[in-house]
Coordinates of C-alpha atoms in Angstrom, one line a residue:
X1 CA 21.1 -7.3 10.6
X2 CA 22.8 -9.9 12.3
X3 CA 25.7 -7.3 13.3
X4 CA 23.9 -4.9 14.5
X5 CA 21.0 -7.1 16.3
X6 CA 18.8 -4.0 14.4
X7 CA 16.0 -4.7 11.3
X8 CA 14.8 -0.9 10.0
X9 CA 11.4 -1.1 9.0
X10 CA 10.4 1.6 6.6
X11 CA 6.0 2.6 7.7
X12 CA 3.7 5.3 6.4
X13 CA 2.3 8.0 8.5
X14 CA -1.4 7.9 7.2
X15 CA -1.8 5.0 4.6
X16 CA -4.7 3.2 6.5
X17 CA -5.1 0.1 7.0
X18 CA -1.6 -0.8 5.8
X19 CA 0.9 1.2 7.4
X20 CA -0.4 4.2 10.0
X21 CA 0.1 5.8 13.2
X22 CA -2.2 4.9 15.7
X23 CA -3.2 7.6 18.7
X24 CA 0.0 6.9 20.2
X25 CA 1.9 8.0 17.1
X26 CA 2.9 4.2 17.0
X27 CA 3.4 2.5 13.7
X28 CA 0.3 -0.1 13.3
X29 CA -1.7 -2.1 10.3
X30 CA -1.6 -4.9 7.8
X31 CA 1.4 -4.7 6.2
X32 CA 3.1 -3.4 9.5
X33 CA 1.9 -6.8 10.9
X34 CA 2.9 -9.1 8.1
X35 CA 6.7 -7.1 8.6
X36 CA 6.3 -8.4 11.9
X37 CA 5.9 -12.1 11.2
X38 CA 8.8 -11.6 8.4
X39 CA 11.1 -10.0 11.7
X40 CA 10.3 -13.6 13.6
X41 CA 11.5 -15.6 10.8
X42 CA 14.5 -13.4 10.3
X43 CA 15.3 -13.9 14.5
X44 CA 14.8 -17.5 13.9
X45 CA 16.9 -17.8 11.2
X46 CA 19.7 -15.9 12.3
X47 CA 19.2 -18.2 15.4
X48 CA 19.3 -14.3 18.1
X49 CA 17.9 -14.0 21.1
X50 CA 16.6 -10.6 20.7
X51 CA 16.0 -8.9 17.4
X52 CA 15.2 -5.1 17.8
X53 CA 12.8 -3.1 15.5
X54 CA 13.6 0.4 14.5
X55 CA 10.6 2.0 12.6
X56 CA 11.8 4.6 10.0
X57 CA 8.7 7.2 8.5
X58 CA 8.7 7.2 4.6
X59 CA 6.9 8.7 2.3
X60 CA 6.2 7.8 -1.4
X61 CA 9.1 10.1 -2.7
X62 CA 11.8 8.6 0.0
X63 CA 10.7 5.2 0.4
X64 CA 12.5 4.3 -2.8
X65 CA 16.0 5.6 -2.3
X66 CA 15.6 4.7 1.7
X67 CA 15.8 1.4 0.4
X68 CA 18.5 1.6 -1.9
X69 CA 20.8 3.3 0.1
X70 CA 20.4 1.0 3.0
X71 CA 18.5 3.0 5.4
X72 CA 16.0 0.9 5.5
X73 CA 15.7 -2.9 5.3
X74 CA 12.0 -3.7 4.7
X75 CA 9.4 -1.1 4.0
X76 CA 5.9 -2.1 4.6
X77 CA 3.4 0.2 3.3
X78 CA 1.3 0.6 0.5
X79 CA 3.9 0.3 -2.6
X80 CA 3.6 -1.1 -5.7
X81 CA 5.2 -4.0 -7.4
X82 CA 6.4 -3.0 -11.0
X83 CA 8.5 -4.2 -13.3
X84 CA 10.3 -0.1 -14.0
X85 CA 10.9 0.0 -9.6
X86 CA 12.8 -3.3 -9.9
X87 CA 15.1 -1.8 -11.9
X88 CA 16.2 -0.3 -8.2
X89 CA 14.9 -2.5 -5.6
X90 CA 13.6 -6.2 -4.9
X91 CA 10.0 -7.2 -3.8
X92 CA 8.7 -10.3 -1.7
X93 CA 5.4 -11.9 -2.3
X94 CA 2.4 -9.9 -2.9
X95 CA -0.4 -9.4 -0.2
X96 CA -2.7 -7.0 -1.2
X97 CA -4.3 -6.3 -5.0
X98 CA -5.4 -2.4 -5.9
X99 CA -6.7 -0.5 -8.8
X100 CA -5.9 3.4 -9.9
X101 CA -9.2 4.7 -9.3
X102 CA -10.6 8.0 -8.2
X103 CA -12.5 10.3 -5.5
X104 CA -14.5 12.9 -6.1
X105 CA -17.9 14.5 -4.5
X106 CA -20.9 13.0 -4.9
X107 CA -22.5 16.4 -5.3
X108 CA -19.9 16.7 -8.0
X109 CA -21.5 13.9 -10.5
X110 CA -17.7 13.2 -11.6
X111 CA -18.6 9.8 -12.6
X112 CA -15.8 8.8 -15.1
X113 CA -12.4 9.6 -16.3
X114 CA -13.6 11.8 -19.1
X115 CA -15.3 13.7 -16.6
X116 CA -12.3 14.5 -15.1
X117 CA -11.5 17.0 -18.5
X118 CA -9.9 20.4 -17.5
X119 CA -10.7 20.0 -13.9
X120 CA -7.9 19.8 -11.3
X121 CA -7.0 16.5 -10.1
X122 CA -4.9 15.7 -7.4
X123 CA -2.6 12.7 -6.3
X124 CA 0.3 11.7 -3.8
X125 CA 4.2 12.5 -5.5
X126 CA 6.4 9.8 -6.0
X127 CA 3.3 7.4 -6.8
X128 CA 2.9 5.2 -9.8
X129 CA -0.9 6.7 -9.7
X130 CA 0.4 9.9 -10.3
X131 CA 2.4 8.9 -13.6
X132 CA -0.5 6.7 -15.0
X133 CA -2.3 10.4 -14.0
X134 CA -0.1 11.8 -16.6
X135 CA -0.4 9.0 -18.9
X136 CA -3.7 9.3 -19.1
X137 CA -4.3 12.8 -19.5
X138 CA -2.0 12.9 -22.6
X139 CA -3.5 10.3 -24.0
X140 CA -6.9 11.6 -23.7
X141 CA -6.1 15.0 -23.9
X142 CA -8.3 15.5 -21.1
X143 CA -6.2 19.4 -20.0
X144 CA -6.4 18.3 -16.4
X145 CA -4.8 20.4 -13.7
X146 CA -2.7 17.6 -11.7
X147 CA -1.5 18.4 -8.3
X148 CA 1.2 16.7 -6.5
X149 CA 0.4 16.2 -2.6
X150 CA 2.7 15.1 -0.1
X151 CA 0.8 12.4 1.3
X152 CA -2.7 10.7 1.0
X153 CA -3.8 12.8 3.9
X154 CA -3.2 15.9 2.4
X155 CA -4.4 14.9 -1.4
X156 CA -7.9 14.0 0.6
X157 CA -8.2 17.2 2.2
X158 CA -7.9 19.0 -1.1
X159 CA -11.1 17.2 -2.4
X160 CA -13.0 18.0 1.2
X161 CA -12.4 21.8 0.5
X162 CA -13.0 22.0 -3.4
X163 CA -9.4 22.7 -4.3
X164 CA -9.2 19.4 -6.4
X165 CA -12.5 18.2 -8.4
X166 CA -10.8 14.6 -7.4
X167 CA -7.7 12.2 -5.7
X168 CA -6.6 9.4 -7.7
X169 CA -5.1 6.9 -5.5
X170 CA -5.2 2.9 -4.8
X171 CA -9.2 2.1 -4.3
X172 CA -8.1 0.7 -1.1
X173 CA -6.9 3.7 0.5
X174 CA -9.3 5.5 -0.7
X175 CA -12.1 3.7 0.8
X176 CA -10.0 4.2 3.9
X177 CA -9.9 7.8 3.7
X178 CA -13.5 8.1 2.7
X179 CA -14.4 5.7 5.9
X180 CA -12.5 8.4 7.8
X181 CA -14.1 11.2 7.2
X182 CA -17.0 13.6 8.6
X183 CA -19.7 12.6 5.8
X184 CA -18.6 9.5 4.4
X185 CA -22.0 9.8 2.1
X186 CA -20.4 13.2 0.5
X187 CA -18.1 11.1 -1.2
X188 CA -18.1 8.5 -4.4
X189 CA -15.2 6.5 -5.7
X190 CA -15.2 5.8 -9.4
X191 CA -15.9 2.5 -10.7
X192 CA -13.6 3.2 -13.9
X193 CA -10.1 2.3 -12.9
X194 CA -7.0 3.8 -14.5
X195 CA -5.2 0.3 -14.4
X196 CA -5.6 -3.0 -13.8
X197 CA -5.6 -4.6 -10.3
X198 CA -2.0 -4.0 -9.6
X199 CA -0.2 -5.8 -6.8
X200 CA 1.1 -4.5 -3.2
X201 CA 4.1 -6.0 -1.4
X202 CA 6.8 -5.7 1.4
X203 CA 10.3 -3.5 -0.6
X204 CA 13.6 -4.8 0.3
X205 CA 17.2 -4.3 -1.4
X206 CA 18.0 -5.3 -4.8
X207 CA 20.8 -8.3 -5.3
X208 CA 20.5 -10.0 -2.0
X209 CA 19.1 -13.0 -3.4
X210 CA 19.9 -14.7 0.1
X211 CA 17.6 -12.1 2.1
X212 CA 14.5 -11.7 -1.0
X213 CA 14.4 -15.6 -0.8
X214 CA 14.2 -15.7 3.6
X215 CA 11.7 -12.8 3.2
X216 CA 9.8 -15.0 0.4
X217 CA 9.8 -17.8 2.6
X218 CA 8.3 -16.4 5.2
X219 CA 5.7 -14.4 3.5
X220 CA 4.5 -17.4 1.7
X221 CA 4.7 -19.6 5.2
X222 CA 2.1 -16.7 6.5
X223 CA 0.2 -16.3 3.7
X224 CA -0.4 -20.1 3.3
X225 CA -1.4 -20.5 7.1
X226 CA -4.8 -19.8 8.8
X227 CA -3.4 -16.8 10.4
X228 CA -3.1 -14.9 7.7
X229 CA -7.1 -14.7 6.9
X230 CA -7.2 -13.6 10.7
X231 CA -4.9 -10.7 9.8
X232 CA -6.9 -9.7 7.0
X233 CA -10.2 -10.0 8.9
X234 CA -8.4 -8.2 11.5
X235 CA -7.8 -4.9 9.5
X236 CA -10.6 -5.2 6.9
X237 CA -13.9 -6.6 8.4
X238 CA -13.4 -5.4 11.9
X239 CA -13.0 -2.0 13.6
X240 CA -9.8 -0.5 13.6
X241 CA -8.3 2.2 16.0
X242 CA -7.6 5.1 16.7
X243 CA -11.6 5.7 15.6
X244 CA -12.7 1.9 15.3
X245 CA -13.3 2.3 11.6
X246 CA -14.5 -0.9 9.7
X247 CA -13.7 -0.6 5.8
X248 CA -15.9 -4.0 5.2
X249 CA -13.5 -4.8 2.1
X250 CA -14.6 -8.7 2.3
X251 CA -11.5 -10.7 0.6
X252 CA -11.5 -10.6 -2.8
X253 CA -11.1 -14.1 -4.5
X254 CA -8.1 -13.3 -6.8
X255 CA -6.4 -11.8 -3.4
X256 CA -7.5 -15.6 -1.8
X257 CA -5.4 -17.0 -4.7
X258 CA -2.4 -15.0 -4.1
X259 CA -2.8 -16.6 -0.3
X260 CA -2.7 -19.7 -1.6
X261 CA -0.3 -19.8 -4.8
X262 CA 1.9 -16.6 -3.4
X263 CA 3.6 -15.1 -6.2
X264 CA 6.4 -11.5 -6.6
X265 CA 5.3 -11.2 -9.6
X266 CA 4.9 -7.7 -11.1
X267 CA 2.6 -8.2 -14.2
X268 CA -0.8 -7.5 -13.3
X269 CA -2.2 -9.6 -15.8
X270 CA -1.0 -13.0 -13.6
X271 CA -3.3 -12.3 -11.3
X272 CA -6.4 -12.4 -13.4
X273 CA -8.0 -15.3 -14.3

């Protein structure tokens, strides 16, 4: 970074609020602005005048290897911590927590997993939701029809026009895309989870202990300051372009504790008290 004067940050195209394009086809949201903060400490540290910001689209299939390979330095989107994607790349400190849960139409009366049985059920490729997906219908032996979508975008739009019975996805984002839509109304999210609330945080390289730690640092300095519950008011509780959505997702108090003790851990189970 410091030779080239260039950080790559890695950003989704449609994962609202975290990592979007606005109407200007501009990279904006939460995680986009944490990465932001994270790109001041890096300028600071490596003591440059001017650090410049090339924005790299990813999607959950490339994000990974984009990483790995070097293409990107830190990819802020909407990406899980887990202990089997360590095995290929590092993570800072968490800043969001998400469940595996599902959308479906309310005229459907899906209301729980089991419903789910021998109906076609859609979710984005290259997402952890998409293997507990499998997991679960095995296990169950539920005979559901999963379909892999490129993005969240298009996983939606299959539910809109009947050609999936429901989207698994993080709750989050699906709130998002519900808040998006024509008839927000027409829409339910389950309140059965596949998973436990499962942490989000910023990617970065494995075995560059120097820049995970600088990264750490910095996300912890953020998290631990007052601006940081301005960030999250600023892409939760207020309206949020291009269409001045408000998600109303007030801060959840296990998410408060991660602000306040930050943690990179990967077990979901240390963030529940």
């Amino acid at each position: 970074i410091k030779d080239t004067g260039a950080i790559t940050i890695g950003h989704r195209d449609s994962s609202v609020p975290f990592s979007y394009l606005d109407d200007r086809q501009q990279p904006i949201g939460y995680a986009t602005d944490i990465c932001l903060k994270v790109v001041e400490a890096i300028q600071s540290h490596l003591e440059l005048d001017n650090l410049e910001v090339r924005f790299n689209p990813v999607t959950s299939a490339t994000r990974i290897p984009l990483i790995a390979n070097g293409t990107v330095d830190l990819e802020c989107g909407s990406t899980f911590n887990t202990v089997e994607r360590q095995q290929q790349v590092a993570f800072a400190n968490t800043y969001f927590l998400t469940a595996n849960r599902f959308v479906s139409a309310a005229s459907s009366n899906i209301n729980s997993i089991s419903d789910l049985q021998g109906k076609a059920v859609v979710s984005t490729s290259g997402t952890a939701n998409i293997q507990e997906l499998n997991e679960v219908n095995a296990e169950r032996q539920l005979g559901m029809n999963i379909i892999a979508a490129n993005d969240h975008a298009e996983a939606f739009l299959m539910v809109e026009t009947g050609r999936a019975a429901a989207f698994a996805m993080d709750d989050i984002l699906l709130a998002s895309l519900v808040a998006g839509s024509r008839d927000p109304s027409a829409y339910v999210i389950s309140e059965e989870a596949f998973s436990a609330p499962q942490p989000y945080a910023i990617m970065l390289r494995r075995e560059d202990p120097e820049f995970k730690a600088l990264v750490n640092e910095a996300t912890a300095a953020l998290y631990q300051s007052p601006e940081m519950l301005e960030i999250y008011d600023k892409w939760f509780n207020q309206p949020i372009p291009p269409r001045d959505l408000n998600l109303n997702v007030p801060l959840d108090p296990a998410l408060k504790r991660v602000f306040e003790q930050p943690s990179d851990s990967a077990d979901p189970a240390s963030y529940v008290q």
